[in-house]
mmCIF file of C-alpha atoms in Angstrom:
data_model
loop_
_atom_site.group_PDB
_atom_site.id
_atom_site.type_symbol
_atom_site.label_atom_id
_atom_site.label_comp_id
_atom_site.label_asym_id
_atom_site.label_seq_id
_atom_site.Cartn_x
_atom_site.Cartn_y
_atom_site.Cartn_z
ATOM 1 C CA MET A 11 0.000 0.000 0.000
ATOM 2 C CA ALA A 12 1.216 3.549 -0.732
ATOM 3 C CA PHE A 13 -0.107 7.092 -0.566
ATOM 4 C CA ALA A 14 -0.073 9.173 -3.745
ATOM 5 C CA PHE A 15 0.996 12.630 -2.583
ATOM 6 C CA ASP A 16 0.251 15.688 -4.730
ATOM 7 C CA ARG A 17 3.612 17.499 -4.895
ATOM 8 C CA HIS A 18 2.032 20.625 -6.330
ATOM 9 C CA ALA A 19 -0.516 21.172 -3.584
ATOM 10 C CA ASN A 20 -1.000 24.508 -1.907
ATOM 11 C CA ALA A 21 0.624 25.285 1.445
ATOM 12 C CA VAL A 22 -2.213 23.750 3.456
ATOM 13 C CA GLY A 23 -2.229 20.630 1.320
ATOM 14 C CA VAL A 24 1.525 20.238 1.578
ATOM 15 C CA HIS A 25 1.352 20.598 5.368
ATOM 16 C CA PHE A 26 -1.349 17.905 5.531
ATOM 17 C CA CYS A 27 0.726 15.638 3.291
ATOM 18 C CA ALA A 28 3.702 16.149 5.578
ATOM 19 C CA LEU A 29 1.644 14.982 8.567
ATOM 20 C CA LEU A 30 0.545 11.874 6.670
ATOM 21 C CA GLU A 31 4.124 11.208 5.647
ATOM 22 C CA LYS A 32 5.324 11.402 9.250
ATOM 23 C CA ILE A 33 2.814 8.710 10.203
ATOM 24 C CA TYR A 34 3.432 6.542 7.175
ATOM 25 C CA PHE A 35 7.216 6.945 7.417
ATOM 26 C CA GLN A 36 7.198 4.793 10.545
ATOM 27 C CA HIS A 37 6.053 1.873 8.403
ATOM 28 C CA LEU A 38 8.833 2.275 5.850
ATOM 29 C CA PRO A 39 12.001 0.900 7.424
ATOM 30 C CA ASP A 40 13.243 -0.246 4.034
ATOM 31 C CA LEU A 41 14.978 2.585 2.160
ATOM 32 C CA ARG A 42 13.988 0.998 -1.140
ATOM 33 C CA LEU A 43 10.346 1.730 -0.314
ATOM 34 C CA ARG A 44 11.151 5.310 0.650
ATOM 35 C CA HIS A 45 12.655 5.802 -2.822
ATOM 36 C CA MET A 46 9.182 5.327 -4.281
ATOM 37 C CA ILE A 47 7.562 8.099 -2.238
ATOM 38 C CA TYR A 48 10.034 10.868 -1.454
ATOM 39 C CA ARG A 49 12.076 13.293 -3.540
ATOM 40 C CA TRP A 50 15.220 14.498 -1.780
ATOM 41 C CA LYS A 51 17.206 17.599 -2.564
ATOM 42 C CA VAL A 52 20.445 19.190 -1.306
ATOM 43 C CA VAL A 53 21.101 22.934 -1.519
ATOM 44 C CA THR A 54 24.563 24.210 -0.572
ATOM 45 C CA GLY A 55 25.107 27.677 0.881
ATOM 46 C CA ALA A 56 21.430 27.744 1.813
ATOM 47 C CA ASN A 57 21.190 29.616 5.101
ATOM 48 C CA LYS A 58 20.200 32.925 3.493
ATOM 49 C CA GLU A 59 19.155 34.829 0.403
ATOM 50 C CA ILE A 60 19.080 32.923 -2.908
ATOM 51 C CA GLY A 61 19.922 29.564 -1.346
ATOM 52 C CA LEU A 62 17.276 29.892 1.354
ATOM 53 C CA GLU A 63 14.679 31.034 -1.171
ATOM 54 C CA ILE A 64 15.405 27.969 -3.326
ATOM 55 C CA VAL A 65 14.914 25.759 -0.266
ATOM 56 C CA LYS A 66 11.667 27.529 0.632
ATOM 57 C CA ARG A 67 10.171 27.200 -2.841
ATOM 58 C CA LEU A 68 10.971 23.538 -3.238
ATOM 59 C CA ALA A 69 9.922 22.631 0.290
ATOM 60 C CA SER A 70 6.635 24.470 -0.245
ATOM 61 C CA ASN A 71 6.067 22.188 -3.225
ATOM 62 C CA GLY A 72 6.464 19.073 -1.116
ATOM 63 C CA ILE A 73 10.096 18.223 -1.846
ATOM 64 C CA LYS A 74 12.229 17.111 1.092
ATOM 65 C CA VAL A 75 15.255 19.412 1.273
ATOM 66 C CA VAL A 76 18.578 19.120 3.077
ATOM 67 C CA LEU A 77 19.573 22.706 3.838
ATOM 68 C CA THR A 78 23.331 23.003 4.248
ATOM 69 C CA ALA A 79 25.545 25.799 5.522
ATOM 70 C CA ARG A 80 29.093 26.130 6.805
ATOM 71 C CA ASP A 81 27.936 27.800 10.035
ATOM 72 C CA GLU A 82 25.769 25.379 12.015
ATOM 73 C CA LYS A 83 24.054 28.056 14.110
ATOM 74 C CA ARG A 84 23.048 30.086 11.066
ATOM 75 C CA GLY A 85 21.894 26.968 9.273
ATOM 76 C CA ARG A 86 19.593 25.902 12.082
ATOM 77 C CA GLU A 87 18.247 29.444 12.402
ATOM 78 C CA ALA A 88 17.449 29.367 8.683
ATOM 79 C CA VAL A 89 15.360 26.219 9.127
ATOM 80 C CA LYS A 90 13.425 27.947 11.917
ATOM 81 C CA LYS A 91 12.665 30.868 9.595
ATOM 82 C CA LEU A 92 10.841 28.486 7.286
ATOM 83 C CA THR A 93 8.173 27.714 9.882
ATOM 84 C CA GLU A 94 6.212 30.814 8.869
ATOM 85 C CA PHE A 95 5.931 29.422 5.341
ATOM 86 C CA ASP A 96 4.720 25.972 6.465
ATOM 87 C CA ALA A 97 7.869 24.571 4.890
ATOM 88 C CA SER A 98 10.029 23.609 7.870
ATOM 89 C CA ASP A 99 8.540 20.091 8.087
ATOM 90 C CA GLN A 100 10.051 19.444 4.671
ATOM 91 C CA VAL A 101 13.547 20.646 5.613
ATOM 92 C CA VAL A 102 16.416 19.140 7.581
ATOM 93 C CA PHE A 103 19.756 20.780 8.288
ATOM 94 C CA HIS A 104 23.227 19.341 7.859
ATOM 95 C CA GLN A 105 26.454 21.254 8.350
ATOM 96 C CA LEU A 106 28.620 21.462 5.241
ATOM 97 C CA ASP A 107 31.896 23.145 4.383
ATOM 98 C CA VAL A 108 32.377 22.520 0.662
ATOM 99 C CA ALA A 109 36.108 23.231 0.995
ATOM 100 C CA ASP A 110 36.508 20.382 3.519
ATOM 101 C CA SER A 111 36.561 16.850 2.093
ATOM 102 C CA ALA A 112 35.669 15.321 5.469
ATOM 103 C CA SER A 113 32.617 17.585 5.750
ATOM 104 C CA VAL A 114 31.510 16.623 2.246
ATOM 105 C CA ALA A 115 31.939 12.924 3.053
ATOM 106 C CA SER A 116 29.880 13.372 6.220
ATOM 107 C CA LEU A 117 26.996 14.861 4.230
ATOM 108 C CA ALA A 118 27.118 12.064 1.668
ATOM 109 C CA ASP A 119 27.060 9.450 4.424
ATOM 110 C CA PHE A 120 24.131 11.214 6.111
ATOM 111 C CA ILE A 121 22.085 11.213 2.909
ATOM 112 C CA LYS A 122 22.934 7.598 2.142
ATOM 113 C CA THR A 123 22.032 6.452 5.651
ATOM 114 C CA GLN A 124 18.896 8.534 6.134
ATOM 115 C CA PHE A 125 17.390 8.660 2.654
ATOM 116 C CA GLY A 126 19.163 6.114 0.479
ATOM 117 C CA LYS A 127 19.204 8.333 -2.618
ATOM 118 C CA LEU A 128 19.192 11.917 -3.877
ATOM 119 C CA ASP A 129 17.105 13.517 -6.620
ATOM 120 C CA ILE A 130 18.296 17.117 -6.896
ATOM 121 C CA LEU A 131 21.549 18.917 -6.100
ATOM 122 C CA VAL A 132 21.854 22.706 -6.229
ATOM 123 C CA ASN A 133 25.423 23.985 -5.893
ATOM 124 C CA ASN A 134 24.838 27.494 -4.582
ATOM 125 C CA ALA A 135 27.708 27.994 -2.101
ATOM 126 C CA GLY A 136 30.102 30.684 -3.240
ATOM 127 C CA VAL A 137 32.316 33.635 -2.341
ATOM 128 C CA LEU A 138 33.390 36.734 -4.245
ATOM 129 C CA GLY A 139 37.105 36.230 -3.704
ATOM 130 C CA VAL A 140 37.851 39.834 -2.769
ATOM 131 C CA LYS A 141 38.019 42.184 0.181
ATOM 132 C CA LEU A 142 35.186 44.658 -0.341
ATOM 133 C CA ASP A 143 35.240 48.208 1.031
ATOM 134 C CA GLY A 144 31.579 48.983 1.599
ATOM 135 C CA GLU A 145 32.116 52.671 2.276
ATOM 136 C CA VAL A 146 33.776 53.139 -1.098
ATOM 137 C CA LEU A 147 31.238 51.034 -2.994
ATOM 138 C CA LEU A 148 28.270 52.834 -1.454
ATOM 139 C CA SER A 149 29.804 56.303 -1.542
ATOM 140 C CA PRO A 150 27.425 58.860 -3.143
ATOM 141 C CA SER A 151 30.260 59.897 -5.459
ATOM 142 C CA ASN A 152 30.306 56.363 -6.918
ATOM 143 C CA ILE A 153 26.581 55.769 -7.327
ATOM 144 C CA ASP A 154 26.437 56.854 -10.974
ATOM 145 C CA VAL A 155 29.796 55.358 -11.939
ATOM 146 C CA GLU A 156 29.826 52.471 -14.445
ATOM 147 C CA PHE A 157 29.595 49.052 -12.748
ATOM 148 C CA GLU A 158 33.135 47.764 -13.256
ATOM 149 C CA ALA A 159 34.774 51.104 -12.526
ATOM 150 C CA ARG A 160 32.695 51.500 -9.371
ATOM 151 C CA TRP A 161 33.544 48.044 -8.086
ATOM 152 C CA SER A 162 37.216 48.300 -9.034
ATOM 153 C CA LYS A 163 37.570 51.196 -6.623
ATOM 154 C CA ALA A 164 36.101 49.159 -3.782
ATOM 155 C CA ILE A 165 37.766 45.748 -4.048
ATOM 156 C CA THR A 166 41.154 44.322 -3.156
ATOM 157 C CA GLU A 167 42.218 40.962 -4.581
ATOM 158 C CA THR A 168 44.905 38.848 -2.932
ATOM 159 C CA TYR A 169 46.404 35.475 -3.761
ATOM 160 C CA GLU A 170 44.952 33.929 -0.597
ATOM 161 C CA LEU A 171 41.452 35.150 -1.435
ATOM 162 C CA ALA A 172 41.814 33.980 -5.036
ATOM 163 C CA GLU A 173 42.831 30.508 -3.904
ATOM 164 C CA GLU A 174 39.914 30.351 -1.463
ATOM 165 C CA CYS A 175 37.508 31.479 -4.172
ATOM 166 C CA LEU A 176 38.525 28.658 -6.502
ATOM 167 C CA GLN A 177 38.433 26.129 -3.670
ATOM 168 C CA ILE A 178 34.854 27.050 -2.756
ATOM 169 C CA ASN A 179 33.212 28.125 -6.004
ATOM 170 C CA TYR A 180 34.652 25.488 -8.324
ATOM 171 C CA TYR A 181 36.383 22.732 -6.394
ATOM 172 C CA GLY A 182 33.722 22.857 -3.686
ATOM 173 C CA ALA A 183 30.964 22.264 -6.231
ATOM 174 C CA LYS A 184 33.065 19.504 -7.773
ATOM 175 C CA ARG A 185 33.636 17.797 -4.404
ATOM 176 C CA ILE A 186 29.919 17.799 -3.701
ATOM 177 C CA ALA A 187 29.029 16.489 -7.146
ATOM 178 C CA ASP A 188 31.632 13.717 -6.980
ATOM 179 C CA ALA A 189 30.356 12.633 -3.562
ATOM 180 C CA LEU A 190 26.640 12.759 -4.362
ATOM 181 C CA ILE A 191 26.454 11.532 -7.956
ATOM 182 C CA PRO A 192 26.353 7.863 -6.818
ATOM 183 C CA LEU A 193 23.209 8.746 -4.836
ATOM 184 C CA LEU A 194 21.771 10.791 -7.700
ATOM 185 C CA GLN A 195 22.189 7.766 -9.954
ATOM 186 C CA LEU A 196 19.572 6.005 -7.825
ATOM 187 C CA SER A 197 16.964 8.623 -8.774
ATOM 188 C CA VAL A 198 14.565 8.280 -11.708
ATOM 189 C CA SER A 199 14.966 12.009 -12.456
ATOM 190 C CA PRO A 200 18.371 13.267 -11.249
ATOM 191 C CA ARG A 201 19.059 16.989 -11.512
ATOM 192 C CA ILE A 202 22.120 19.145 -10.841
ATOM 193 C CA VAL A 203 21.952 22.940 -10.920
ATOM 194 C CA ASN A 204 25.211 24.870 -10.636
ATOM 195 C CA VAL A 205 24.667 28.508 -9.684
ATOM 196 C CA SER A 206 27.085 30.473 -11.856
ATOM 197 C CA ALA A 207 27.420 34.055 -13.114
ATOM 198 C CA SER A 208 27.503 35.992 -16.369
ATOM 199 C CA LEU A 209 31.076 36.954 -15.457
ATOM 200 C CA GLY A 210 31.938 33.338 -16.251
ATOM 201 C CA LYS A 211 31.140 33.818 -19.933
ATOM 202 C CA LEU A 212 34.179 33.230 -22.127
ATOM 203 C CA GLU A 213 34.098 36.799 -23.441
ATOM 204 C CA LYS A 214 35.412 37.753 -20.003
ATOM 205 C CA VAL A 215 38.396 35.393 -20.364
ATOM 206 C CA LYS A 216 40.905 37.052 -22.698
ATOM 207 C CA ASN A 217 43.658 34.457 -22.243
ATOM 208 C CA GLU A 218 43.370 32.559 -25.531
ATOM 209 C CA TRP A 219 44.750 29.294 -24.173
ATOM 210 C CA ALA A 220 42.311 29.251 -21.264
ATOM 211 C CA LYS A 221 39.449 30.216 -23.544
ATOM 212 C CA SER A 222 40.291 27.406 -25.977
ATOM 213 C CA VAL A 223 40.361 24.878 -23.126
ATOM 214 C CA PHE A 224 37.027 25.990 -21.663
ATOM 215 C CA SER A 225 35.340 26.127 -25.075
ATOM 216 C CA GLY A 226 36.576 22.719 -26.226
ATOM 217 C CA ALA A 227 33.795 20.286 -27.047
ATOM 218 C CA GLU A 228 35.469 16.929 -27.562
ATOM 219 C CA THR A 229 38.737 17.773 -25.792
ATOM 220 C CA LEU A 230 37.477 19.297 -22.531
ATOM 221 C CA THR A 231 38.412 17.345 -19.394
ATOM 222 C CA GLU A 232 38.535 17.996 -15.667
ATOM 223 C CA GLU A 233 42.313 17.676 -15.790
ATOM 224 C CA LYS A 234 42.530 20.465 -18.370
ATOM 225 C CA ILE A 235 40.355 22.706 -16.223
ATOM 226 C CA ASP A 236 42.746 22.012 -13.343
ATOM 227 C CA GLU A 237 45.677 23.029 -15.553
ATOM 228 C CA VAL A 238 44.040 26.352 -16.393
ATOM 229 C CA LEU A 239 43.250 27.166 -12.770
ATOM 230 C CA SER A 240 46.732 26.143 -11.636
ATOM 231 C CA GLU A 241 48.326 28.377 -14.276
ATOM 232 C CA PHE A 242 46.029 31.247 -13.294
ATOM 233 C CA LEU A 243 47.045 30.988 -9.639
ATOM 234 C CA LYS A 244 50.718 30.788 -10.572
ATOM 235 C CA ASP A 245 50.448 33.947 -12.665
ATOM 236 C CA PHE A 246 48.390 35.654 -9.946
ATOM 237 C CA LYS A 247 51.139 34.967 -7.415
ATOM 238 C CA GLY A 248 53.734 36.235 -9.873
ATOM 239 C CA GLY A 249 51.849 39.455 -10.594
ATOM 240 C CA LEU A 250 51.347 38.468 -14.231
ATOM 241 C CA LEU A 251 47.570 38.626 -14.621
ATOM 242 C CA ALA A 252 47.523 41.592 -16.991
ATOM 243 C CA SER A 253 50.531 40.524 -19.064
ATOM 244 C CA LYS A 254 49.106 37.002 -19.497
ATOM 245 C CA ASP A 255 45.648 38.330 -20.436
ATOM 246 C CA TRP A 256 43.876 36.934 -17.387
ATOM 247 C CA PRO A 257 40.850 38.813 -16.037
ATOM 248 C CA THR A 258 41.961 41.604 -13.718
ATOM 249 C CA PHE A 259 38.494 42.503 -12.414
ATOM 250 C CA LEU A 260 37.033 39.945 -9.983
ATOM 251 C CA SER A 261 39.622 37.651 -11.518
ATOM 252 C CA SER A 262 39.279 34.524 -9.372
ATOM 253 C CA TYR A 263 35.476 34.803 -9.303
ATOM 254 C CA THR A 264 35.419 35.041 -13.103
ATOM 255 C CA LEU A 265 37.711 32.021 -13.522
ATOM 256 C CA SER A 266 35.789 29.983 -10.951
ATOM 257 C CA LYS A 267 32.503 30.522 -12.783
ATOM 258 C CA ALA A 268 34.024 29.888 -16.216
ATOM 259 C CA ALA A 269 35.399 26.627 -14.815
ATOM 260 C CA MET A 270 32.011 25.742 -13.341
ATOM 261 C CA ASN A 271 30.289 26.276 -16.685
ATOM 262 C CA ALA A 272 32.854 24.043 -18.376
ATOM 263 C CA TYR A 273 32.498 21.377 -15.672
ATOM 264 C CA THR A 274 28.725 21.466 -16.118
ATOM 265 C CA ARG A 275 29.179 20.457 -19.756
ATOM 266 C CA ILE A 276 31.547 17.647 -18.780
ATOM 267 C CA LEU A 277 29.063 16.229 -16.266
ATOM 268 C CA ALA A 278 26.170 16.487 -18.708
ATOM 269 C CA SER A 279 28.179 14.483 -21.228
ATOM 270 C CA MET A 280 29.197 11.867 -18.651
ATOM 271 C CA TYR A 281 25.666 11.405 -17.294
ATOM 272 C CA PRO A 282 23.199 11.724 -20.196
ATOM 273 C CA SER A 283 20.260 10.536 -18.079
ATOM 274 C CA PHE A 284 20.766 13.505 -15.724
ATOM 275 C CA ARG A 285 19.607 17.071 -16.418
ATOM 276 C CA ILE A 286 22.650 19.198 -15.486
ATOM 277 C CA ASN A 287 22.822 22.933 -16.144
ATOM 278 C CA SER A 288 24.457 26.088 -14.827
ATOM 279 C CA VAL A 289 22.598 29.346 -14.312
ATOM 280 C CA CYS A 290 23.288 32.992 -13.609
ATOM 281 C CA PRO A 291 20.424 34.165 -11.381
ATOM 282 C CA GLY A 292 21.009 37.795 -12.369
ATOM 283 C CA TYR A 293 22.340 40.705 -10.337
ATOM 284 C CA VAL A 294 20.477 39.945 -7.123
ATOM 285 C CA LYS A 295 20.438 42.042 -3.957
ATOM 286 C CA THR A 296 22.559 40.035 -1.502
ATOM 287 C CA ASP A 297 25.043 40.550 1.310
ATOM 288 C CA MET A 298 27.802 39.638 -1.138
ATOM 289 C CA ASN A 299 27.202 42.807 -3.162
ATOM 290 C CA LEU A 300 25.976 44.901 -0.208
ATOM 291 C CA ASN A 301 22.471 44.827 -1.677
ATOM 292 C CA THR A 302 23.482 46.832 -4.738
ATOM 293 C CA GLY A 303 21.753 44.331 -7.020
ATOM 294 C CA ILE A 304 18.610 45.072 -9.021
ATOM 295 C CA LEU A 305 16.709 41.801 -8.547
ATOM 296 C CA THR A 306 15.058 40.367 -5.442
ATOM 297 C CA VAL A 307 16.117 36.998 -4.050
ATOM 298 C CA GLU A 308 12.728 35.667 -5.144
ATOM 299 C CA GLU A 309 13.469 36.674 -8.733
ATOM 300 C CA GLY A 310 16.985 35.282 -8.507
ATOM 301 C CA ALA A 311 15.920 31.920 -7.109
ATOM 302 C CA ALA A 312 13.198 31.362 -9.704
ATOM 303 C CA SER A 313 15.562 30.292 -12.490
ATOM 304 C CA ALA A 314 17.421 27.753 -10.340
ATOM 305 C CA VAL A 315 14.136 26.277 -9.115
ATOM 306 C CA LYS A 316 12.895 25.961 -12.686
ATOM 307 C CA LEU A 317 16.020 24.050 -13.709
ATOM 308 C CA ALA A 318 15.820 21.858 -10.605
ATOM 309 C CA LEU A 319 12.324 20.801 -11.641
ATOM 310 C CA LEU A 320 13.020 20.194 -15.328
ATOM 311 C CA PRO A 321 11.045 17.305 -16.809
ATOM 312 C CA ASN A 322 12.817 14.252 -18.150
ATOM 313 C CA GLY A 323 14.036 15.068 -21.634
ATOM 314 C CA GLY A 324 14.665 18.709 -20.735
ATOM 315 C CA PRO A 325 17.849 20.575 -21.702
ATOM 316 C CA SER A 326 21.195 19.569 -20.240
ATOM 317 C CA GLY A 327 24.747 20.871 -20.411
ATOM 318 C CA LEU A 328 23.655 24.461 -20.994
ATOM 319 C CA PHE A 329 24.304 27.842 -19.402
ATOM 320 C CA PHE A 330 21.312 30.017 -18.586
ATOM 321 C CA ILE A 331 21.105 33.680 -17.698
ATOM 322 C CA ARG A 332 17.962 33.609 -15.624
ATOM 323 C CA SER A 333 15.474 31.708 -17.801
ATOM 324 C CA GLU A 334 17.214 32.172 -21.150
ATOM 325 C CA VAL A 335 19.896 29.936 -22.675
ATOM 326 C CA SER A 336 23.099 31.907 -23.218
ATOM 327 C CA LYS A 337 26.205 31.314 -25.256
ATOM 328 C CA LEU A 338 29.266 30.611 -23.162
#
């Protein structure tokens, strides 16, 4: 016997379904039976803003979500915030530092033990890779200055921050994907959404060698991406970014997102039954940009949610800017 839950019910319906599930869950000790009823999702960097909004929207539609965050206190507080949306019953918290292999392994073991599979992964965790001077950025004298010129006055990039940016934005997403793909393979409709940025478009990467690697169709590999990022860091340390035609504005952030877009294509090719895409949510008002964005978190989260819920046979291996496919 099994209940047929309507995953597109309204908030009241979803809450009622959650109560039924709690009762029925006691009679499902076998994880293979749970596979038939539940859809499980992981969102990284989900304790606030876009990540939290993605969690809220999917949980409100009846999907069980594992909300992750590096800071345990903030993560648990985020789950509590969802109570006002009747979504907290659908959400569990697990601490995750995407830069820490042991932390990633702990999450994978938790999902395997508790749920037995995974249906959706959203890689949202990320950093800007700079030291940002808020007073300069928000200065009235800079308000009408062109975007890049305005930001260039307010940021400081260091080798240590660049290295951290790559470790979190690209290698962190890669660690999570590598650890959770075996569980995603147990799903009938596996989805991976990598939250990227328009700065990761290849037009922002002037280094011709790096651009040729990232744009390669048949020749692109993870090892070649590693070579590009290693060379970038070497030139950063040597003060050679400009002379080697690397990005000099938000340089590590740009490279991390270009690498993520390339990695998305690799994964989509390796796992044709998955739907795997990367998406720029737009310039969203967040703490990262001191709320200088033009979109709300609700608007920013919408595109990632749409890709997370793609039907079987939907697009894969593509880069979206909000809801539109974009050239890399």
